[in-house]
mmCIF file of C-alpha atoms and ligand atoms in Angstrom:
data_model
loop_
_atom_site.group_PDB
_atom_site.id
_atom_site.type_symbol
_atom_site.label_atom_id
_atom_site.label_comp_id
_atom_site.label_asym_id
_atom_site.label_seq_id
_atom_site.Cartn_x
_atom_site.Cartn_y
_atom_site.Cartn_z
ATOM 1 C CA UNK X 143 -11.254 -22.779 -79.740
ATOM 2 C CA UNK X 144 -6.703 -21.007 -80.930
ATOM 3 C CA UNK X 145 -8.383 -17.556 -79.650
ATOM 4 C CA UNK X 146 -10.052 -18.439 -75.657
ATOM 5 C CA UNK X 147 -6.437 -19.510 -75.094
ATOM 6 C CA UNK X 148 -4.848 -16.309 -73.980
ATOM 7 C CA UNK X 149 -8.673 -15.195 -73.249
ATOM 8 C CA UNK X 150 -8.293 -17.474 -70.934
ATOM 9 C CA UNK X 151 -5.183 -16.055 -70.177
ATOM 10 C CA UNK X 152 -6.371 -12.805 -69.433
ATOM 11 C CA UNK X 153 -9.273 -12.981 -67.516
ATOM 12 C CA UNK X 154 -7.731 -15.073 -64.615
ATOM 13 C CA UNK X 155 -4.285 -12.214 -65.005
ATOM 14 C CA UNK X 156 -7.761 -9.752 -64.395
ATOM 15 C CA UNK X 157 -9.266 -11.886 -61.282
ATOM 16 C CA UNK X 158 -6.051 -11.624 -59.997
ATOM 17 C CA UNK X 159 -5.218 -8.025 -60.538
ATOM 18 C CA UNK X 160 -8.733 -7.227 -58.775
ATOM 19 C CA UNK X 161 -8.006 -10.007 -56.196
ATOM 20 C CA UNK X 162 -4.740 -7.857 -55.449
ATOM 21 C CA UNK X 163 -6.571 -4.854 -55.515
ATOM 22 C CA UNK X 164 -9.298 -5.990 -53.187
ATOM 23 C CA UNK X 165 -6.403 -7.731 -50.861
ATOM 24 C CA UNK X 166 -5.334 -3.880 -51.083
ATOM 25 C CA UNK X 167 -8.058 -2.446 -50.403
ATOM 26 C CA UNK X 168 -9.141 -4.212 -47.019
ATOM 27 C CA UNK X 169 -5.626 -4.053 -45.650
ATOM 28 C CA UNK X 170 -5.130 -0.597 -46.260
ATOM 29 C CA UNK X 171 -8.384 -0.198 -44.419
ATOM 30 C CA UNK X 172 -7.713 -3.043 -41.944
ATOM 31 C CA UNK X 173 -4.024 -1.656 -40.798
ATOM 32 C CA UNK X 174 -5.087 0.877 -39.316
ATOM 33 C CA UNK X 175 -7.977 0.260 -37.769
ATOM 34 C CA UNK X 176 -6.206 -2.448 -35.668
ATOM 35 C CA UNK X 177 -3.542 0.301 -34.749
ATOM 36 C CA UNK X 178 -6.973 2.890 -33.794
ATOM 37 C CA UNK X 179 -7.598 -0.484 -32.009
ATOM 38 C CA UNK X 180 -4.564 -1.655 -30.585
ATOM 39 C CA UNK X 181 -3.986 3.306 -29.665
ATOM 40 C CA UNK X 182 -7.433 2.579 -27.764
ATOM 41 C CA UNK X 183 -6.795 0.342 -25.947
ATOM 42 C CA UNK X 184 -3.840 1.566 -24.829
ATOM 43 C CA UNK X 185 -4.632 5.106 -23.919
ATOM 44 C CA UNK X 186 -7.851 4.086 -22.288
ATOM 45 C CA UNK X 187 -4.925 2.038 -19.684
ATOM 46 C CA UNK X 188 -2.206 4.557 -19.457
ATOM 47 C CA UNK X 189 -5.465 7.415 -18.615
ATOM 48 C CA UNK X 190 -7.104 4.932 -16.519
ATOM 49 C CA UNK X 191 -2.744 4.422 -14.883
ATOM 50 C CA UNK X 192 -2.683 7.731 -14.704
ATOM 51 C CA UNK X 193 -6.207 9.044 -13.346
ATOM 52 C CA UNK X 194 -5.366 6.088 -10.328
ATOM 53 C CA UNK X 195 -1.913 7.451 -10.473
ATOM 54 C CA UNK X 196 -3.390 11.241 -10.074
ATOM 55 C CA UNK X 197 -6.224 10.267 -7.125
ATOM 56 C CA UNK X 198 -3.661 8.894 -4.736
ATOM 57 C CA UNK X 199 -0.914 11.593 -5.310
ATOM 58 C CA UNK X 200 -3.491 13.556 -3.880
ATOM 59 C CA UNK X 201 -5.305 12.081 -1.283
ATOM 60 C CA UNK X 202 -1.352 12.134 -0.407
ATOM 61 C CA UNK X 203 -0.822 15.845 -1.830
ATOM 62 C CA UNK X 204 -3.375 16.473 1.083
ATOM 63 C CA UNK X 205 -1.921 14.650 4.520
ATOM 64 C CA UNK X 206 1.586 15.803 2.816
ATOM 65 C CA UNK X 207 0.298 19.455 3.458
ATOM 66 C CA UNK X 208 -1.463 18.879 5.454
ATOM 67 C CA UNK X 209 1.859 17.830 7.961
ATOM 68 C CA UNK X 210 3.805 20.185 6.553
ATOM 69 C CA UNK X 211 1.634 22.929 8.430
ATOM 70 C CA UNK X 212 2.420 20.820 11.121
ATOM 71 C CA UNK X 213 6.046 20.212 11.617
ATOM 72 C CA UNK X 214 6.345 24.093 10.637
ATOM 73 C CA UNK X 215 4.142 25.317 13.166
ATOM 74 C CA UNK X 216 1.617 26.652 10.983
ATOM 75 C CA UNK X 217 -1.193 24.677 12.630
ATOM 76 C CA UNK X 218 -2.047 25.870 15.673
ATOM 77 C CA UNK X 219 -5.092 22.896 16.321
ATOM 78 C CA UNK X 220 -2.255 20.733 16.630
ATOM 79 C CA UNK X 221 -0.196 20.706 20.307
ATOM 80 C CA UNK X 222 2.890 19.596 19.197
ATOM 81 C CA UNK X 223 4.403 21.358 22.515
ATOM 82 C CA UNK X 224 5.588 17.503 24.344
ATOM 83 C CA UNK X 225 7.813 16.880 21.507
ATOM 84 C CA UNK X 226 9.726 19.381 19.633
ATOM 85 C CA UNK X 227 9.133 18.770 15.452
ATOM 86 C CA UNK X 228 12.484 20.448 13.953
ATOM 87 C CA UNK X 229 12.459 21.505 11.053
ATOM 88 C CA UNK X 230 15.411 19.095 9.675
ATOM 89 C CA UNK X 231 13.303 15.889 10.537
ATOM 90 C CA UNK X 232 11.927 14.953 7.751
ATOM 91 C CA UNK X 233 8.632 16.184 6.085
ATOM 92 C CA UNK X 234 6.719 12.930 6.286
ATOM 93 C CA UNK X 235 4.267 11.005 8.030
ATOM 94 C CA UNK X 236 6.547 8.301 10.207
ATOM 95 C CA UNK X 237 8.234 9.857 12.748
ATOM 96 C CA UNK X 238 12.475 8.881 13.114
ATOM 97 C CA UNK X 239 11.943 6.435 15.905
ATOM 98 C CA UNK X 240 14.657 5.919 18.905
ATOM 99 C CA UNK X 241 13.534 1.683 19.426
ATOM 100 C CA UNK X 242 16.620 2.142 23.063
ATOM 101 C CA UNK X 243 13.961 4.220 24.671
ATOM 102 C CA UNK X 244 11.531 2.995 23.727
ATOM 103 C CA UNK X 245 8.736 -0.260 25.071
ATOM 104 C CA UNK X 246 8.381 -2.571 22.645
ATOM 105 C CA UNK X 247 6.849 -5.993 23.179
ATOM 106 C CA UNK X 248 7.816 -9.903 23.097
ATOM 107 C CA UNK X 249 11.533 -11.437 23.193
ATOM 108 C CA UNK X 250 13.376 -8.982 20.699
ATOM 109 C CA UNK X 251 16.509 -9.015 22.829
ATOM 110 C CA UNK X 252 18.815 -11.114 19.951
ATOM 111 C CA UNK X 253 20.722 -13.214 22.918
ATOM 112 C CA UNK X 254 16.885 -14.823 23.686
ATOM 113 C CA UNK X 255 15.609 -15.761 19.441
ATOM 114 C CA UNK X 256 15.192 -19.844 19.863
ATOM 115 C CA UNK X 257 13.467 -21.040 17.256
ATOM 116 C CA UNK X 258 10.676 -19.370 14.929
ATOM 117 C CA UNK X 259 11.310 -16.070 13.921
ATOM 118 C CA UNK X 260 8.176 -14.236 12.718
ATOM 119 C CA UNK X 261 7.873 -11.040 10.118
ATOM 120 C CA UNK X 262 5.035 -9.072 9.456
ATOM 121 C CA UNK X 263 5.078 -7.510 7.269
ATOM 122 C CA UNK X 264 2.789 -4.529 7.423
ATOM 123 C CA UNK X 265 1.532 -1.805 4.886
ATOM 124 C CA UNK X 266 0.279 1.647 5.741
ATOM 125 C CA UNK X 267 -1.463 4.017 3.430
ATOM 126 C CA UNK X 268 -3.345 2.093 1.133
ATOM 127 C CA UNK X 269 -5.478 1.278 -0.811
ATOM 128 C CA UNK X 270 -3.133 2.730 -3.832
ATOM 129 C CA UNK X 271 -2.124 2.126 -7.445
ATOM 130 C CA UNK X 272 0.107 0.318 -6.376
ATOM 131 C CA UNK X 273 -1.733 -1.960 -4.314
ATOM 132 C CA UNK X 274 -2.376 -4.535 -6.820
ATOM 133 C CA UNK X 275 1.371 -4.822 -7.572
ATOM 134 C CA UNK X 276 2.091 -5.323 -4.301
ATOM 135 C CA UNK X 277 -0.223 -7.395 -3.935
ATOM 136 C CA UNK X 278 0.804 -10.048 -7.206
ATOM 137 C CA UNK X 279 3.965 -10.261 -6.225
ATOM 138 C CA UNK X 280 3.225 -11.517 -2.448
ATOM 139 C CA UNK X 281 0.943 -14.248 -4.518
ATOM 140 C CA UNK X 282 3.813 -14.920 -6.244
ATOM 141 C CA UNK X 283 5.158 -16.142 -3.591
ATOM 142 C CA UNK X 284 2.833 -17.729 -1.329
ATOM 143 C CA UNK X 285 2.979 -14.409 1.460
ATOM 144 C CA UNK X 286 0.557 -13.121 3.733
ATOM 145 C CA UNK X 287 1.227 -9.577 4.615
ATOM 146 C CA UNK X 288 -1.159 -6.884 6.542
ATOM 147 C CA UNK X 289 -2.381 -3.738 5.622
ATOM 148 C CA UNK X 290 -2.694 0.038 7.375
ATOM 149 C CA UNK X 291 -5.778 0.890 5.566
ATOM 150 C CA UNK X 292 -7.468 4.334 5.677
ATOM 151 C CA UNK X 293 -11.081 5.135 4.190
ATOM 152 C CA UNK X 294 -11.102 5.510 0.907
ATOM 153 C CA UNK X 295 -14.492 6.515 -1.219
ATOM 154 C CA UNK X 296 -13.542 6.166 -4.991
ATOM 155 C CA UNK X 297 -15.025 2.799 -6.005
ATOM 156 C CA UNK X 298 -11.740 2.826 -7.938
ATOM 157 C CA UNK X 299 -10.230 1.311 -5.490
ATOM 158 C CA UNK X 300 -13.061 -0.745 -3.748
ATOM 159 C CA UNK X 301 -11.769 -3.594 -5.362
ATOM 160 C CA UNK X 302 -8.829 -3.322 -3.833
ATOM 161 C CA UNK X 303 -9.918 -3.663 -0.803
ATOM 162 C CA UNK X 304 -12.579 -6.343 -1.689
ATOM 163 C CA UNK X 305 -8.477 -8.164 -3.461
ATOM 164 C CA UNK X 306 -6.789 -7.809 -0.284
ATOM 165 C CA UNK X 307 -9.608 -9.619 1.921
ATOM 166 C CA UNK X 308 -10.360 -12.289 -0.664
ATOM 167 C CA UNK X 309 -6.363 -13.033 -1.373
ATOM 168 C CA UNK X 310 -6.471 -14.215 2.588
ATOM 169 C CA UNK X 311 -4.665 -11.481 4.094
ATOM 170 C CA UNK X 312 -4.820 -9.293 6.933
ATOM 171 C CA UNK X 313 -7.519 -5.875 6.605
ATOM 172 C CA UNK X 314 -5.763 -3.387 9.748
ATOM 173 C CA UNK X 315 -7.328 0.242 10.048
ATOM 174 C CA UNK X 316 -5.177 3.128 10.034
ATOM 175 C CA UNK X 317 -7.279 6.418 10.678
ATOM 176 C CA UNK X 318 -10.449 7.442 8.358
ATOM 177 C CA UNK X 319 -8.871 10.801 6.686
ATOM 178 C CA UNK X 320 -4.617 10.201 7.767
ATOM 179 C CA UNK X 321 -5.010 14.063 8.710
ATOM 180 C CA UNK X 322 -3.231 14.493 12.096
ATOM 181 C CA UNK X 323 -5.132 17.861 12.603
ATOM 182 C CA UNK X 324 -8.290 15.959 12.688
ATOM 183 C CA UNK X 325 -7.089 12.534 14.095
ATOM 184 C CA UNK X 326 -5.639 13.889 17.002
ATOM 185 C CA UNK X 327 -7.483 17.199 17.712
ATOM 186 C CA UNK X 328 -10.066 15.417 20.599
ATOM 187 C CA UNK X 329 -10.857 11.697 21.538
ATOM 188 C CA UNK X 330 -14.155 12.323 20.319
ATOM 189 C CA UNK X 331 -12.713 12.915 16.213
ATOM 190 C CA UNK X 332 -10.406 9.938 17.039
ATOM 191 C CA UNK X 333 -13.716 8.033 18.154
ATOM 192 C CA UNK X 334 -15.671 9.782 15.363
ATOM 193 C CA UNK X 335 -12.514 8.145 12.546
ATOM 194 C CA UNK X 336 -11.962 6.151 13.977
ATOM 195 C CA UNK X 337 -15.549 4.510 13.449
ATOM 196 C CA UNK X 338 -15.938 6.052 10.042
ATOM 197 C CA UNK X 339 -13.646 4.040 9.307
ATOM 198 C CA UNK X 340 -14.584 0.202 10.539
ATOM 199 C CA UNK X 341 -18.288 0.676 8.986
ATOM 200 C CA UNK X 342 -16.777 1.895 5.981
ATOM 201 C CA UNK X 343 -14.614 -1.479 5.547
ATOM 202 C CA UNK X 344 -17.290 -3.157 7.180
ATOM 203 C CA UNK X 345 -19.710 -1.792 4.360
ATOM 204 C CA UNK X 346 -17.016 -2.672 1.631
ATOM 205 C CA UNK X 347 -15.092 -6.192 1.989
ATOM 206 C CA UNK X 348 -17.278 -7.589 5.593
ATOM 207 C CA UNK X 349 -14.241 -7.910 7.350
ATOM 208 C CA UNK X 350 -14.897 -6.778 11.287
ATOM 209 C CA UNK X 351 -11.425 -5.035 11.787
ATOM 210 C CA UNK X 352 -9.113 -5.889 15.099
ATOM 211 C CA UNK X 353 -6.252 -4.121 13.962
ATOM 212 C CA UNK X 354 -5.555 -1.109 14.385
ATOM 213 C CA UNK X 355 -1.643 0.959 12.893
ATOM 214 C CA UNK X 356 -2.406 5.120 14.338
ATOM 215 C CA UNK X 357 -0.817 7.374 11.431
ATOM 216 C CA UNK X 358 2.802 7.883 12.866
ATOM 217 C CA UNK X 359 2.156 5.585 15.018
ATOM 218 C CA UNK X 360 2.083 5.604 18.925
ATOM 219 C CA UNK X 361 4.793 7.934 19.603
ATOM 220 C CA UNK X 362 4.002 10.068 16.917
ATOM 221 C CA UNK X 363 4.291 13.367 18.834
ATOM 222 C CA UNK X 364 1.855 15.116 17.734
ATOM 223 C CA UNK X 365 -1.792 14.247 19.214
ATOM 224 C CA UNK X 366 -3.665 16.576 21.106
ATOM 225 C CA UNK X 367 -5.016 13.646 22.892
ATOM 226 C CA UNK X 368 -3.342 11.787 25.553
ATOM 227 C CA UNK X 369 -1.767 8.251 23.965
ATOM 228 C CA UNK X 370 -3.350 6.218 26.712
ATOM 229 C CA UNK X 371 -6.604 7.543 25.891
ATOM 230 C CA UNK X 372 -6.663 6.268 22.737
ATOM 231 C CA UNK X 373 -4.750 2.981 23.755
ATOM 232 C CA UNK X 374 -7.466 2.267 26.682
ATOM 233 C CA UNK X 375 -10.230 3.303 23.284
ATOM 234 C CA UNK X 376 -9.383 0.779 21.203
ATOM 235 C CA UNK X 377 -8.521 -2.066 24.819
ATOM 236 C CA UNK X 378 -12.306 -0.783 25.050
ATOM 237 C CA UNK X 379 -13.063 -1.899 21.270
ATOM 238 C CA UNK X 380 -11.399 -5.225 21.232
ATOM 239 C CA UNK X 381 -8.812 -3.552 18.619
ATOM 240 C CA UNK X 382 -5.273 -3.739 19.119
ATOM 241 C CA UNK X 383 -2.560 -1.968 17.950
ATOM 242 C CA UNK X 384 0.852 -2.313 16.280
ATOM 243 C CA UNK X 385 3.671 -0.222 16.021
ATOM 244 C CA UNK X 386 6.479 -1.349 14.230
ATOM 245 C CA UNK X 387 10.209 -2.671 14.366
ATOM 246 C CA UNK X 388 11.149 -2.694 11.354
ATOM 247 C CA UNK X 389 11.230 0.247 9.053
ATOM 248 C CA UNK X 390 11.785 0.961 4.968
ATOM 249 C CA UNK X 391 12.679 3.661 5.342
ATOM 250 C CA UNK X 392 10.928 4.313 2.563
ATOM 251 C CA UNK X 393 8.982 7.731 2.593
ATOM 252 C CA UNK X 394 12.764 9.085 3.592
ATOM 253 C CA UNK X 395 13.978 11.479 1.262
ATOM 254 C CA UNK X 396 16.073 9.945 -0.504
ATOM 255 C CA UNK X 397 15.006 6.978 -0.223
ATOM 256 C CA UNK X 398 16.193 3.930 -3.181
ATOM 257 C CA UNK X 399 15.153 0.203 -3.802
ATOM 258 C CA UNK X 400 18.882 -0.273 -2.513
ATOM 259 C CA UNK X 401 17.791 1.244 0.930
ATOM 260 C CA UNK X 402 14.386 0.173 1.418
ATOM 261 C CA UNK X 403 16.321 -3.940 0.757
ATOM 262 C CA UNK X 404 18.875 -2.890 3.406
ATOM 263 C CA UNK X 405 16.924 -1.460 5.874
ATOM 264 C CA UNK X 406 14.217 -4.555 6.129
ATOM 265 C CA UNK X 407 16.664 -7.081 5.226
ATOM 266 C CA UNK X 408 19.805 -6.263 7.775
ATOM 267 C CA UNK X 409 17.293 -5.597 10.701
ATOM 268 C CA UNK X 410 15.218 -8.280 10.974
ATOM 269 C CA UNK X 411 18.012 -10.305 12.531
ATOM 270 C CA UNK X 412 17.601 -8.258 15.360
ATOM 271 C CA UNK X 413 14.274 -9.366 16.626
ATOM 272 C CA UNK X 414 12.069 -12.520 17.134
ATOM 273 C CA UNK X 415 9.311 -10.240 16.048
ATOM 274 C CA UNK X 416 9.777 -8.432 13.403
ATOM 275 C CA UNK X 417 6.425 -6.272 12.219
ATOM 276 C CA UNK X 418 8.349 -4.298 9.300
ATOM 277 C CA UNK X 419 6.755 -1.348 8.405
ATOM 278 C CA UNK X 420 5.926 -0.548 4.896
ATOM 279 C CA UNK X 421 3.449 1.926 2.626
ATOM 280 C CA UNK X 422 1.540 1.663 0.429
ATOM 281 C CA UNK X 423 1.560 4.350 -2.125
ATOM 282 C CA UNK X 424 1.884 5.676 -5.848
ATOM 283 C CA UNK X 425 4.936 7.724 -4.777
ATOM 284 C CA UNK X 426 7.031 4.670 -3.610
ATOM 285 C CA UNK X 427 7.500 2.678 -5.594
ATOM 286 C CA UNK X 428 11.154 1.427 -4.308
ATOM 287 C CA UNK X 429 8.934 -0.407 -1.978
ATOM 288 C CA UNK X 430 7.064 -2.073 -4.486
ATOM 289 C CA UNK X 431 10.634 -2.529 -6.743
ATOM 290 C CA UNK X 432 12.620 -3.733 -3.378
ATOM 291 C CA UNK X 433 9.202 -5.865 -2.301
ATOM 292 C CA UNK X 434 10.325 -9.651 -4.624
ATOM 293 C CA UNK X 435 13.833 -9.214 -2.816
ATOM 294 C CA UNK X 436 12.874 -8.571 0.848
ATOM 295 C CA UNK X 437 10.871 -11.849 0.033
ATOM 296 C CA UNK X 438 13.455 -13.509 -1.388
ATOM 297 C CA UNK X 439 16.759 -12.445 1.155
ATOM 298 C CA UNK X 440 13.474 -13.547 4.637
ATOM 299 C CA UNK X 441 12.331 -16.348 3.079
ATOM 300 C CA UNK X 442 16.135 -17.209 3.068
ATOM 301 C CA UNK X 443 16.882 -16.891 6.952
ATOM 302 C CA UNK X 444 17.001 -19.846 9.409
ATOM 303 C CA UNK X 445 13.849 -20.648 11.373
ATOM 304 C CA UNK X 446 11.950 -16.717 9.616
ATOM 305 C CA UNK X 447 8.407 -17.158 8.214
ATOM 306 C CA UNK X 448 6.518 -14.666 6.974
ATOM 307 C CA UNK X 449 2.790 -14.835 8.296
ATOM 308 C CA UNK X 450 -0.009 -11.841 8.541
ATOM 309 C CA UNK X 451 -0.683 -10.647 11.435
ATOM 310 C CA UNK X 452 -3.406 -12.734 14.019
ATOM 311 C CA UNK X 453 -5.515 -12.195 17.123
ATOM 312 C CA UNK X 454 -2.982 -14.380 18.108
ATOM 313 C CA UNK X 455 0.242 -11.836 17.121
ATOM 314 C CA UNK X 456 2.008 -10.614 20.215
ATOM 315 C CA UNK X 457 2.191 -6.650 19.199
ATOM 316 C CA UNK X 458 5.252 -4.788 19.131
ATOM 317 C CA UNK X 459 3.733 -0.882 20.025
ATOM 318 C CA UNK X 460 5.983 1.987 20.880
ATOM 319 C CA UNK X 461 4.086 2.715 24.414
ATOM 320 C CA UNK X 462 3.231 1.219 26.875
ATOM 321 C CA UNK X 463 -0.698 1.476 27.888
HETATM 322 ZN ZN1 LIG K 575 0.135 6.463 6.960
#
């Protein structure tokens, strides 16, 4: 009996030691495995974000390359003679517009403003790797906006088109290709691009869009076709086009979160109906960064509401029809 006690203690120690060894071995296997799994998931997320950004940027570079050659006079298929686009102008998709000389429908004189001011936030060029973030912010503030989208058949965009619609925003058209040299080459090429986008959006979302924003606006000055022919065609199709009277300037070089905020918030008080131009693009992160503060500032303005474009919206248009 006297000899059993140290034996028991000894075997208990052995058991403890064995348990410790097992735990150590298990930990030595599990910890690196967990780290590997976490890293693999993170890598996968970063990789898909990187791929999406890459696709976005390639799309954009493709378009900008096109516009750069037009602005530099390198593309002979587009007539720029009716508007001088100097090299000093920023190489951007939307041209600087002098609002003093153009027709903008609606009660735009601040003196005339009575009652509610309507602010329409609009996003061009999407969907993109920024769309989800923009939609999250709009959702957070319970705000509905309008997305003038292009035709991007890559399946990674499919859910974004659908989410825009499912979240209750207005889906508008902004050309399928966004290539000025194609869209504005002739009335027929415009029609072809328009139909391609409309059918694509209907097949993707089930929505038959009723609103259009011309790439570069109706006052773009690079169209080979008289813009009145294109607006007449949209009329026939019962589609209303919208330009803008407030611009984020997020497509200008040197744009920052602060300039985007100031361009919008300082100009909204000038109009009763504010159609605000912004961009939904991978390289326009300032817009996303500024968006929450812009919405807060607009919501804090007296008698001002943020609403999506609907068939009842008074269009803001740069050219007289
Ligand atoms: Zn655009």
